[in-house]
Amino acid sequence: MQKSIMIRSTLVTIFVFLLIWPLALNRTAILYPDTGRYLMNGLNLWHAIDARHTGVRSTSLAGNTAGAIGASQGGPTSVAKPKVTLGGRSPYYGAFAWGARAFGGLGTITIAQALWLALVLVVALPEFGLRRPHTQIVTVAAISMISPLAFFIDVIMPDVFIGVVVVAVFVLWYRWPRTWMPRLWWLFNILAAVLFHTSALLLAVLLLACLALAEHRSWQNRRHQAISIFSALAIGLCGSVAMDLAIKHATGRAVTPIPYLLARTIGDGTAARVLREDCPARGYATCRFVNQFPLTENEFLWGRPGLVGWNQIDPSSETAIVREQWPIVFAALTRYPGQQLSRSAHNLVWMFFTLDVDEFGYSIKLDHSLDNKLFDAQRIEAESGRIYSQHLTLRLLSVIWHITYIVAVSFVIVALLFRRRLRISRLTLQVASTMLLALVLSAAIQGVLGGVWGRYTARIAWLAILAAIVIAVDILRGRTRSLS
């Protein structure tokens, strides 16, 4: 038992060092425009917890002011009140980031995320058939270098946890642990991923549904797995809803969901056609954008030079557009189903085969509705990195990772097609098919419902590399057995 603990502890330490090379190369963590909103929402959550324990009502949520945490990090003690509270920017992840930040600079958040992923991998790899320590070290080194996993660990965003929920669902579904401790560990990872990022919830639900359909004959034998996973997902959903209600109670403003689906159909052109036909007769608040069409989904939501986007207009119009999202989208689907189906299929294929991290090299402009003075220290620290000083070219990394991703996906697909000839084991077949299915579902979610950005594929591309390694190891083992 002690020997096993020592081996795992050593592996975790090695994995952490392998996963933080972007931090060492860039010399600091990487920020993204959305990072500011995550940090602000997490700061508000810390204030709510502090008020709960001290009995003193914090003004952070009510007025979005930053108190002790901001001051302790060298920032001012208050920030401007934003117009609205946007959904999709988890206070839970922000609180996790601030908690890690309390032990040092932005790099401590990266180290915390690397430690989390190292623990996930050290427990998961034996369940994937990679039991020997040296095989695990080589696997993590390969995943770290030839996939964007380590890069996303260095990004102060919850994107890295999307892959974690896939691994957790796989282990619980196919490799149901015999003891409670590992079961609770994987259920905790599902819960955390769902609380950190709403995309994890939809991906996990769709993945579990597909696995249940594929294994419908053995459904009775897997009911405990299904109930446990769905319970974790339900608790995560309730936690997100409870947070939205708490924000509404504290601020007097309901959380405003981002109209991703409306933006997607405007970008695809179907909703744009509906609005051209129905405006101004229907009186949609969205009619204000008709003269600017055609627009991409991101231009509609966030604007561009010379164009005010949805997130930059007055709060009442923002809310009105969110309310009218569904009738406009429904009209687009019923009037132009062929065009929407064609565009969605195109987006899915594009998302599945496209990977890049170029956008992380843009100049840091945090959410415009925040008083960025609170985050000046963080922004200055991040802009001192080699990425923002153009000494580290993300274009080159994107090309390398894109090539390795395409090669890995192609290898996995070929191996699945010729699985009998290659004599792939049942476990390897399960790993490869689940990882490939997760990549397809993620591409469908983003291509059909969200934005078409290469970073969405990049954040889980490491699953393809992992599946390819598992297949390669299995094939080599088979040949070794045949020779012996």
mmCIF file of C-alpha atoms in Angstrom, residues 62-398:
data_model
loop_
_atom_site.group_PDB
_atom_site.id
_atom_site.type_symbol
_atom_site.label_atom_id
_atom_site.label_comp_id
_atom_site.label_asym_id
_atom_site.label_seq_id
_atom_site.Cartn_x
_atom_site.Cartn_y
_atom_site.Cartn_z
ATOM 1 C CA ALA A 62 -24.852 44.036 -4.483
ATOM 2 C CA GLY A 63 -22.555 46.614 -5.986
ATOM 3 C CA ASN A 64 -19.944 44.363 -7.559
ATOM 4 C CA THR A 65 -17.278 45.935 -5.402
ATOM 5 C CA ALA A 66 -14.020 44.237 -4.621
ATOM 6 C CA GLY A 67 -12.932 44.320 -1.014
ATOM 7 C CA ALA A 68 -10.352 42.376 0.900
ATOM 8 C CA ILE A 69 -9.271 40.093 -1.921
ATOM 9 C CA GLY A 70 -8.670 42.934 -4.345
ATOM 10 C CA ALA A 71 -6.766 44.896 -1.725
ATOM 11 C CA SER A 72 -4.681 41.908 -0.724
ATOM 12 C CA GLN A 73 -3.586 41.471 -4.336
ATOM 13 C CA GLY A 74 -2.486 45.058 -4.626
ATOM 14 C CA GLY A 75 -5.611 46.209 -6.440
ATOM 15 C CA PRO A 76 -8.182 48.831 -5.492
ATOM 16 C CA THR A 77 -11.012 48.013 -3.165
ATOM 17 C CA SER A 78 -13.874 48.728 -5.539
ATOM 18 C CA VAL A 79 -14.840 48.337 -9.141
ATOM 19 C CA ALA A 80 -17.594 49.777 -11.232
ATOM 20 C CA LYS A 81 -20.964 48.143 -11.231
ATOM 21 C CA PRO A 82 -21.483 46.275 -14.509
ATOM 22 C CA LYS A 83 -24.621 46.765 -16.545
ATOM 23 C CA VAL A 84 -25.678 43.125 -16.362
ATOM 24 C CA THR A 85 -24.546 39.860 -14.872
ATOM 25 C CA LEU A 86 -23.753 37.564 -17.786
ATOM 26 C CA GLY A 87 -24.382 33.845 -17.647
ATOM 27 C CA GLY A 88 -21.792 31.312 -18.750
ATOM 28 C CA ARG A 89 -18.957 32.751 -16.642
ATOM 29 C CA SER A 90 -18.867 30.456 -13.633
ATOM 30 C CA PRO A 91 -18.308 32.046 -10.207
ATOM 31 C CA TYR A 92 -17.198 28.597 -9.019
ATOM 32 C CA TYR A 93 -14.224 28.548 -11.377
ATOM 33 C CA GLY A 94 -13.474 32.173 -10.540
ATOM 34 C CA ALA A 95 -13.442 31.317 -6.837
ATOM 35 C CA PHE A 96 -11.101 28.392 -7.533
ATOM 36 C CA ALA A 97 -8.788 30.721 -9.492
ATOM 37 C CA TRP A 98 -8.783 33.377 -6.754
ATOM 38 C CA GLY A 99 -8.134 30.695 -4.130
ATOM 39 C CA ALA A 100 -5.078 29.485 -6.038
ATOM 40 C CA ARG A 101 -4.029 33.086 -6.753
ATOM 41 C CA ALA A 102 -3.874 33.771 -3.014
ATOM 42 C CA PHE A 103 -0.718 31.622 -2.780
ATOM 43 C CA GLY A 104 1.239 33.698 -5.285
ATOM 44 C CA GLY A 105 0.978 35.135 -8.777
ATOM 45 C CA LEU A 106 -1.010 33.961 -11.755
ATOM 46 C CA GLY A 107 1.385 31.051 -12.084
ATOM 47 C CA THR A 108 -0.053 29.432 -8.970
ATOM 48 C CA ILE A 109 -3.386 29.042 -10.795
ATOM 49 C CA THR A 110 -1.546 27.202 -13.557
ATOM 50 C CA ILE A 111 0.198 24.972 -11.017
ATOM 51 C CA ALA A 112 -3.129 24.228 -9.305
ATOM 52 C CA GLN A 113 -4.684 23.246 -12.637
ATOM 53 C CA ALA A 114 -1.625 21.140 -13.517
ATOM 54 C CA LEU A 115 -1.856 19.355 -10.176
ATOM 55 C CA TRP A 116 -5.560 18.658 -10.758
ATOM 56 C CA LEU A 117 -4.908 17.221 -14.233
ATOM 57 C CA ALA A 118 -1.957 15.205 -12.929
ATOM 58 C CA LEU A 119 -4.203 13.585 -10.318
ATOM 59 C CA VAL A 120 -6.802 12.853 -12.997
ATOM 60 C CA LEU A 121 -4.234 11.237 -15.276
ATOM 61 C CA VAL A 122 -2.496 9.192 -12.597
ATOM 62 C CA VAL A 123 -5.828 7.616 -11.633
ATOM 63 C CA ALA A 124 -7.206 7.329 -15.184
ATOM 64 C CA LEU A 125 -4.278 5.924 -17.176
ATOM 65 C CA PRO A 126 -4.325 2.466 -15.498
ATOM 66 C CA GLU A 127 -8.044 2.284 -16.340
ATOM 67 C CA PHE A 128 -7.113 2.939 -19.987
ATOM 68 C CA GLY A 129 -4.805 -0.078 -19.991
ATOM 69 C CA LEU A 130 -1.609 1.912 -19.369
ATOM 70 C CA ARG A 131 -0.508 0.393 -16.071
ATOM 71 C CA ARG A 132 3.282 0.573 -16.148
ATOM 72 C CA PRO A 133 4.725 3.783 -14.653
ATOM 73 C CA HIS A 134 7.210 4.343 -17.485
ATOM 74 C CA THR A 135 4.415 3.958 -20.042
ATOM 75 C CA GLN A 136 2.345 6.516 -18.143
ATOM 76 C CA ILE A 137 5.246 8.993 -18.031
ATOM 77 C CA VAL A 138 5.863 8.664 -21.768
ATOM 78 C CA THR A 139 2.118 9.056 -22.418
ATOM 79 C CA VAL A 140 1.802 12.242 -20.364
ATOM 80 C CA ALA A 141 4.990 13.648 -21.907
ATOM 81 C CA ALA A 142 3.570 13.009 -25.387
ATOM 82 C CA ILE A 143 0.171 14.491 -24.534
ATOM 83 C CA SER A 144 1.846 17.511 -22.974
ATOM 84 C CA MET A 145 4.111 18.238 -25.946
ATOM 85 C CA ILE A 146 2.148 17.245 -29.057
ATOM 86 C CA SER A 147 -1.303 18.373 -27.906
ATOM 87 C CA PRO A 148 -2.535 21.716 -26.500
ATOM 88 C CA LEU A 149 -3.345 20.228 -23.052
ATOM 89 C CA ALA A 150 -0.426 21.882 -21.256
ATOM 90 C CA PHE A 151 -1.187 25.154 -23.041
ATOM 91 C CA PHE A 152 -4.775 25.203 -21.766
ATOM 92 C CA ILE A 153 -3.546 24.369 -18.278
ATOM 93 C CA ASP A 154 -1.643 27.668 -18.425
ATOM 94 C CA VAL A 155 -4.757 29.588 -19.587
ATOM 95 C CA ILE A 156 -6.818 31.092 -16.756
ATOM 96 C CA MET A 157 -10.051 29.625 -18.121
ATOM 97 C CA PRO A 158 -12.004 26.458 -17.244
ATOM 98 C CA ASP A 159 -11.615 25.052 -20.779
ATOM 99 C CA VAL A 160 -9.141 22.419 -19.637
ATOM 100 C CA PHE A 161 -11.854 20.726 -17.549
ATOM 101 C CA ILE A 162 -13.971 19.842 -20.606
ATOM 102 C CA GLY A 163 -11.690 16.888 -21.302
ATOM 103 C CA VAL A 164 -11.759 15.890 -17.643
ATOM 104 C CA VAL A 165 -15.512 15.293 -17.716
ATOM 105 C CA VAL A 166 -15.099 12.981 -20.729
ATOM 106 C CA VAL A 167 -12.465 10.912 -18.926
ATOM 107 C CA ALA A 168 -14.604 10.762 -15.779
ATOM 108 C CA VAL A 169 -17.705 9.589 -17.656
ATOM 109 C CA PHE A 170 -15.674 6.921 -19.462
ATOM 110 C CA VAL A 171 -14.097 5.530 -16.283
ATOM 111 C CA LEU A 172 -17.391 5.420 -14.399
ATOM 112 C CA TRP A 173 -19.313 3.900 -17.308
ATOM 113 C CA TYR A 174 -16.872 1.243 -18.495
ATOM 114 C CA ARG A 175 -14.505 0.804 -15.545
ATOM 115 C CA TRP A 176 -16.853 1.200 -12.579
ATOM 116 C CA PRO A 177 -14.477 1.303 -9.554
ATOM 117 C CA ARG A 178 -14.933 -1.370 -6.928
ATOM 118 C CA THR A 179 -14.433 0.972 -3.956
ATOM 119 C CA TRP A 180 -16.121 4.220 -2.968
ATOM 120 C CA MET A 181 -13.035 6.414 -2.927
ATOM 121 C CA PRO A 182 -12.292 6.356 -6.681
ATOM 122 C CA ARG A 183 -16.018 6.537 -7.439
ATOM 123 C CA LEU A 184 -16.330 9.719 -5.383
ATOM 124 C CA TRP A 185 -13.205 11.122 -7.042
ATOM 125 C CA TRP A 186 -14.658 10.739 -10.529
ATOM 126 C CA LEU A 187 -18.088 11.978 -9.497
ATOM 127 C CA PHE A 188 -16.408 15.002 -7.937
ATOM 128 C CA ASN A 189 -14.610 15.691 -11.223
ATOM 129 C CA ILE A 190 -17.902 15.551 -13.138
ATOM 130 C CA LEU A 191 -19.514 17.902 -10.625
ATOM 131 C CA ALA A 192 -16.581 20.343 -10.723
ATOM 132 C CA ALA A 193 -16.427 20.362 -14.524
ATOM 133 C CA VAL A 194 -20.163 21.089 -14.770
ATOM 134 C CA LEU A 195 -19.939 23.873 -12.173
ATOM 135 C CA PHE A 196 -16.869 25.345 -13.895
ATOM 136 C CA HIS A 197 -18.160 25.292 -17.479
ATOM 137 C CA THR A 198 -21.721 24.858 -18.779
ATOM 138 C CA SER A 199 -20.467 23.164 -21.969
ATOM 139 C CA ALA A 200 -19.303 20.247 -19.821
ATOM 140 C CA LEU A 201 -22.911 19.562 -18.791
ATOM 141 C CA LEU A 202 -24.245 19.305 -22.330
ATOM 142 C CA LEU A 203 -21.254 17.271 -23.522
ATOM 143 C CA ALA A 204 -21.537 14.836 -20.600
ATOM 144 C CA VAL A 205 -25.291 14.377 -21.078
ATOM 145 C CA LEU A 206 -24.951 13.699 -24.809
ATOM 146 C CA LEU A 207 -21.961 11.406 -24.290
ATOM 147 C CA LEU A 208 -23.751 9.406 -21.612
ATOM 148 C CA ALA A 209 -26.878 9.130 -23.772
ATOM 149 C CA CYS A 210 -24.820 7.804 -26.713
ATOM 150 C CA LEU A 211 -22.992 5.303 -24.496
ATOM 151 C CA ALA A 212 -26.300 4.121 -23.048
ATOM 152 C CA LEU A 213 -27.710 3.586 -26.544
ATOM 153 C CA ALA A 214 -24.601 1.722 -27.629
ATOM 154 C CA GLU A 215 -24.763 -0.513 -24.551
ATOM 155 C CA HIS A 216 -28.552 -0.849 -24.371
ATOM 156 C CA ARG A 217 -28.365 -4.633 -24.132
ATOM 157 C CA SER A 218 -26.371 -4.419 -20.911
ATOM 158 C CA TRP A 219 -28.363 -1.489 -19.520
ATOM 159 C CA GLN A 220 -29.427 -3.387 -16.422
ATOM 160 C CA ASN A 221 -25.801 -4.090 -15.548
ATOM 161 C CA ARG A 222 -24.919 -0.402 -15.813
ATOM 162 C CA ARG A 223 -27.844 1.217 -14.039
ATOM 163 C CA HIS A 224 -25.685 2.094 -11.015
ATOM 164 C CA GLN A 225 -23.227 3.890 -13.281
ATOM 165 C CA ALA A 226 -25.992 5.780 -15.068
ATOM 166 C CA ILE A 227 -27.717 6.825 -11.852
ATOM 167 C CA SER A 228 -24.450 8.003 -10.282
ATOM 168 C CA ILE A 229 -23.343 10.021 -13.317
ATOM 169 C CA PHE A 230 -26.754 11.607 -13.835
ATOM 170 C CA SER A 231 -26.893 12.472 -10.121
ATOM 171 C CA ALA A 232 -23.563 14.306 -10.351
ATOM 172 C CA LEU A 233 -24.759 16.140 -13.456
ATOM 173 C CA ALA A 234 -28.050 17.054 -11.759
ATOM 174 C CA ILE A 235 -26.274 18.367 -8.666
ATOM 175 C CA GLY A 236 -24.001 20.452 -10.889
ATOM 176 C CA LEU A 237 -27.003 21.871 -12.726
ATOM 177 C CA CYS A 238 -28.723 22.682 -9.441
ATOM 178 C CA GLY A 239 -25.550 24.351 -8.202
ATOM 179 C CA SER A 240 -25.436 26.579 -11.280
ATOM 180 C CA VAL A 241 -29.126 27.469 -10.973
ATOM 181 C CA ALA A 242 -28.743 28.167 -7.256
ATOM 182 C CA MET A 243 -25.849 30.517 -8.004
ATOM 183 C CA ASP A 244 -27.948 32.401 -10.567
ATOM 184 C CA LEU A 245 -30.751 32.775 -8.016
ATOM 185 C CA ALA A 246 -28.290 33.939 -5.359
ATOM 186 C CA ILE A 247 -26.898 36.568 -7.731
ATOM 187 C CA LYS A 248 -30.412 37.776 -8.511
ATOM 188 C CA HIS A 249 -31.249 37.969 -4.804
ATOM 189 C CA ALA A 250 -28.045 39.871 -3.981
ATOM 190 C CA THR A 251 -27.971 42.258 -6.941
ATOM 191 C CA GLY A 252 -31.653 42.587 -7.819
ATOM 192 C CA ARG A 253 -30.756 41.662 -11.419
ATOM 193 C CA ALA A 254 -31.375 38.282 -12.981
ATOM 194 C CA VAL A 255 -28.408 36.632 -14.665
ATOM 195 C CA THR A 256 -28.593 37.404 -18.370
ATOM 196 C CA PRO A 257 -27.953 34.328 -20.538
ATOM 197 C CA ILE A 258 -25.919 34.946 -23.661
ATOM 198 C CA PRO A 259 -28.088 34.352 -26.772
ATOM 199 C CA TYR A 260 -25.673 31.929 -28.402
ATOM 200 C CA LEU A 261 -28.320 30.147 -30.467
ATOM 201 C CA LEU A 262 -29.638 33.393 -31.954
ATOM 202 C CA ALA A 263 -26.089 34.473 -32.717
ATOM 203 C CA ARG A 264 -25.365 31.097 -34.328
ATOM 204 C CA THR A 265 -28.393 31.310 -36.641
ATOM 205 C CA ILE A 266 -27.598 34.921 -37.509
ATOM 206 C CA GLY A 267 -24.077 33.850 -38.398
ATOM 207 C CA ASP A 268 -25.504 30.990 -40.483
ATOM 208 C CA GLY A 269 -27.758 33.443 -42.307
ATOM 209 C CA THR A 270 -31.154 31.868 -41.520
ATOM 210 C CA ALA A 271 -32.127 34.178 -38.659
ATOM 211 C CA ALA A 272 -30.766 37.099 -40.656
ATOM 212 C CA ARG A 273 -33.221 36.263 -43.458
ATOM 213 C CA VAL A 274 -36.085 36.029 -40.944
ATOM 214 C CA LEU A 275 -35.228 39.411 -39.457
ATOM 215 C CA ARG A 276 -34.990 41.043 -42.874
ATOM 216 C CA GLU A 277 -38.473 39.731 -43.644
ATOM 217 C CA ASP A 278 -40.116 40.489 -40.285
ATOM 218 C CA CYS A 279 -38.504 43.802 -39.357
ATOM 219 C CA PRO A 280 -39.694 46.305 -38.405
ATOM 220 C CA ALA A 281 -43.273 44.938 -38.457
ATOM 221 C CA ARG A 282 -42.696 42.444 -35.595
ATOM 222 C CA GLY A 283 -40.992 45.063 -33.419
ATOM 223 C CA TYR A 284 -38.027 42.872 -32.487
ATOM 224 C CA ALA A 285 -35.265 44.579 -30.523
ATOM 225 C CA THR A 286 -32.886 42.580 -32.719
ATOM 226 C CA CYS A 287 -34.081 44.626 -35.716
ATOM 227 C CA ARG A 288 -31.477 47.232 -34.787
ATOM 228 C CA PHE A 289 -28.837 44.933 -36.329
ATOM 229 C CA VAL A 290 -30.580 44.327 -39.672
ATOM 230 C CA ASN A 291 -28.802 47.161 -41.458
ATOM 231 C CA GLN A 292 -25.459 45.650 -40.397
ATOM 232 C CA PHE A 293 -26.068 42.177 -41.881
ATOM 233 C CA PRO A 294 -24.303 39.964 -42.755
ATOM 234 C CA LEU A 295 -22.703 39.437 -39.347
ATOM 235 C CA THR A 296 -20.784 36.574 -37.843
ATOM 236 C CA GLU A 297 -22.004 35.201 -34.528
ATOM 237 C CA ASN A 298 -19.135 36.890 -32.693
ATOM 238 C CA GLU A 299 -19.717 40.253 -34.354
ATOM 239 C CA PHE A 300 -23.366 40.096 -33.314
ATOM 240 C CA LEU A 301 -22.517 39.260 -29.701
ATOM 241 C CA TRP A 302 -19.370 41.249 -29.043
ATOM 242 C CA GLY A 303 -19.224 43.862 -31.810
ATOM 243 C CA ARG A 304 -16.323 45.031 -33.935
ATOM 244 C CA PRO A 305 -14.739 48.400 -34.752
ATOM 245 C CA GLY A 306 -17.594 50.599 -35.915
ATOM 246 C CA LEU A 307 -20.301 48.152 -34.753
ATOM 247 C CA VAL A 308 -21.903 47.952 -31.312
ATOM 248 C CA GLY A 309 -22.599 44.315 -30.404
ATOM 249 C CA TRP A 310 -25.289 42.778 -28.222
ATOM 250 C CA ASN A 311 -23.099 42.964 -25.115
ATOM 251 C CA GLN A 312 -22.541 46.698 -25.615
ATOM 252 C CA ILE A 313 -26.108 47.948 -25.884
ATOM 253 C CA ASP A 314 -28.369 49.091 -23.054
ATOM 254 C CA PRO A 315 -29.465 46.427 -20.505
ATOM 255 C CA SER A 316 -33.173 46.569 -21.406
ATOM 256 C CA SER A 317 -32.420 45.885 -25.072
ATOM 257 C CA GLU A 318 -30.055 43.062 -24.118
ATOM 258 C CA THR A 319 -32.793 41.410 -22.081
ATOM 259 C CA ALA A 320 -35.380 41.951 -24.808
ATOM 260 C CA ILE A 321 -33.151 40.253 -27.380
ATOM 261 C CA VAL A 322 -32.662 37.277 -25.051
ATOM 262 C CA ARG A 323 -36.452 36.963 -24.636
ATOM 263 C CA GLU A 324 -37.141 37.052 -28.374
ATOM 264 C CA GLN A 325 -34.360 34.608 -29.200
ATOM 265 C CA TRP A 326 -36.599 31.531 -29.342
ATOM 266 C CA PRO A 327 -39.337 32.796 -31.693
ATOM 267 C CA ILE A 328 -36.696 34.086 -34.112
ATOM 268 C CA VAL A 329 -34.724 30.838 -34.027
ATOM 269 C CA PHE A 330 -37.915 28.785 -34.401
ATOM 270 C CA ALA A 331 -38.904 30.841 -37.434
ATOM 271 C CA ALA A 332 -35.439 30.350 -38.933
ATOM 272 C CA LEU A 333 -35.637 26.575 -38.467
ATOM 273 C CA THR A 334 -39.140 26.258 -39.912
ATOM 274 C CA ARG A 335 -38.677 28.604 -42.861
ATOM 275 C CA TYR A 336 -35.183 27.598 -43.919
ATOM 276 C CA PRO A 337 -34.540 24.070 -42.567
ATOM 277 C CA GLY A 338 -32.392 23.048 -45.536
ATOM 278 C CA GLN A 339 -30.066 26.029 -45.275
ATOM 279 C CA GLN A 340 -29.734 25.645 -41.510
ATOM 280 C CA LEU A 341 -29.040 21.914 -41.780
ATOM 281 C CA SER A 342 -26.410 22.556 -44.441
ATOM 282 C CA ARG A 343 -24.706 25.290 -42.402
ATOM 283 C CA SER A 344 -24.809 23.214 -39.208
ATOM 284 C CA ALA A 345 -23.237 20.232 -40.991
ATOM 285 C CA HIS A 346 -20.548 22.511 -42.429
ATOM 286 C CA ASN A 347 -19.867 23.994 -38.992
ATOM 287 C CA LEU A 348 -19.641 20.533 -37.408
ATOM 288 C CA VAL A 349 -17.106 19.292 -39.950
ATOM 289 C CA TRP A 350 -15.123 22.532 -39.735
ATOM 290 C CA MET A 351 -15.063 22.368 -35.941
ATOM 291 C CA PHE A 352 -13.999 18.713 -35.896
ATOM 292 C CA PHE A 353 -11.021 19.213 -38.198
ATOM 293 C CA THR A 354 -9.917 22.730 -37.202
ATOM 294 C CA LEU A 355 -7.615 23.503 -34.290
ATOM 295 C CA ASP A 356 -5.737 26.646 -33.355
ATOM 296 C CA VAL A 357 -4.724 28.772 -30.371
ATOM 297 C CA ASP A 358 -3.847 31.932 -32.299
ATOM 298 C CA GLU A 359 -6.403 34.100 -30.532
ATOM 299 C CA PHE A 360 -4.586 33.773 -27.197
ATOM 300 C CA GLY A 361 -1.847 35.992 -28.573
ATOM 301 C CA TYR A 362 -4.128 39.001 -28.996
ATOM 302 C CA SER A 363 -3.623 42.006 -26.772
ATOM 303 C CA ILE A 364 -5.444 41.541 -23.482
ATOM 304 C CA LYS A 365 -8.718 43.451 -23.335
ATOM 305 C CA LEU A 366 -10.778 42.224 -20.445
ATOM 306 C CA ASP A 367 -14.564 42.423 -20.397
ATOM 307 C CA HIS A 368 -15.520 46.026 -21.172
ATOM 308 C CA SER A 369 -18.228 46.111 -18.498
ATOM 309 C CA LEU A 370 -15.682 45.627 -15.712
ATOM 310 C CA ASP A 371 -13.539 48.260 -14.089
ATOM 311 C CA ASN A 372 -10.263 46.836 -15.321
ATOM 312 C CA LYS A 373 -8.289 48.705 -12.654
ATOM 313 C CA LEU A 374 -8.952 45.777 -10.335
ATOM 314 C CA PHE A 375 -7.144 43.496 -12.764
ATOM 315 C CA ASP A 376 -4.320 45.834 -13.752
ATOM 316 C CA ALA A 377 -1.786 43.800 -11.778
ATOM 317 C CA GLN A 378 -2.940 40.576 -13.392
ATOM 318 C CA ARG A 379 -2.995 42.074 -16.880
ATOM 319 C CA ILE A 380 0.450 43.637 -16.526
ATOM 320 C CA GLU A 381 1.830 40.341 -15.243
ATOM 321 C CA ALA A 382 0.270 38.404 -18.143
ATOM 322 C CA GLU A 383 1.455 40.928 -20.745
ATOM 323 C CA SER A 384 5.021 40.451 -19.538
ATOM 324 C CA GLY A 385 4.893 36.920 -20.947
ATOM 325 C CA ARG A 386 6.682 35.906 -24.128
ATOM 326 C CA ILE A 387 3.409 35.252 -25.962
ATOM 327 C CA TYR A 388 2.276 38.874 -25.751
ATOM 328 C CA SER A 389 5.735 40.238 -26.491
ATOM 329 C CA GLN A 390 5.689 38.141 -29.700
ATOM 330 C CA HIS A 391 8.748 36.136 -28.635
ATOM 331 C CA LEU A 392 6.653 32.947 -28.685
ATOM 332 C CA THR A 393 4.716 32.426 -31.907
ATOM 333 C CA LEU A 394 1.361 30.748 -31.363
ATOM 334 C CA ARG A 395 0.943 30.266 -35.106
ATOM 335 C CA LEU A 396 3.774 27.728 -35.090
ATOM 336 C CA LEU A 397 2.328 25.872 -32.102
ATOM 337 C CA SER A 398 -1.106 25.840 -33.750
#
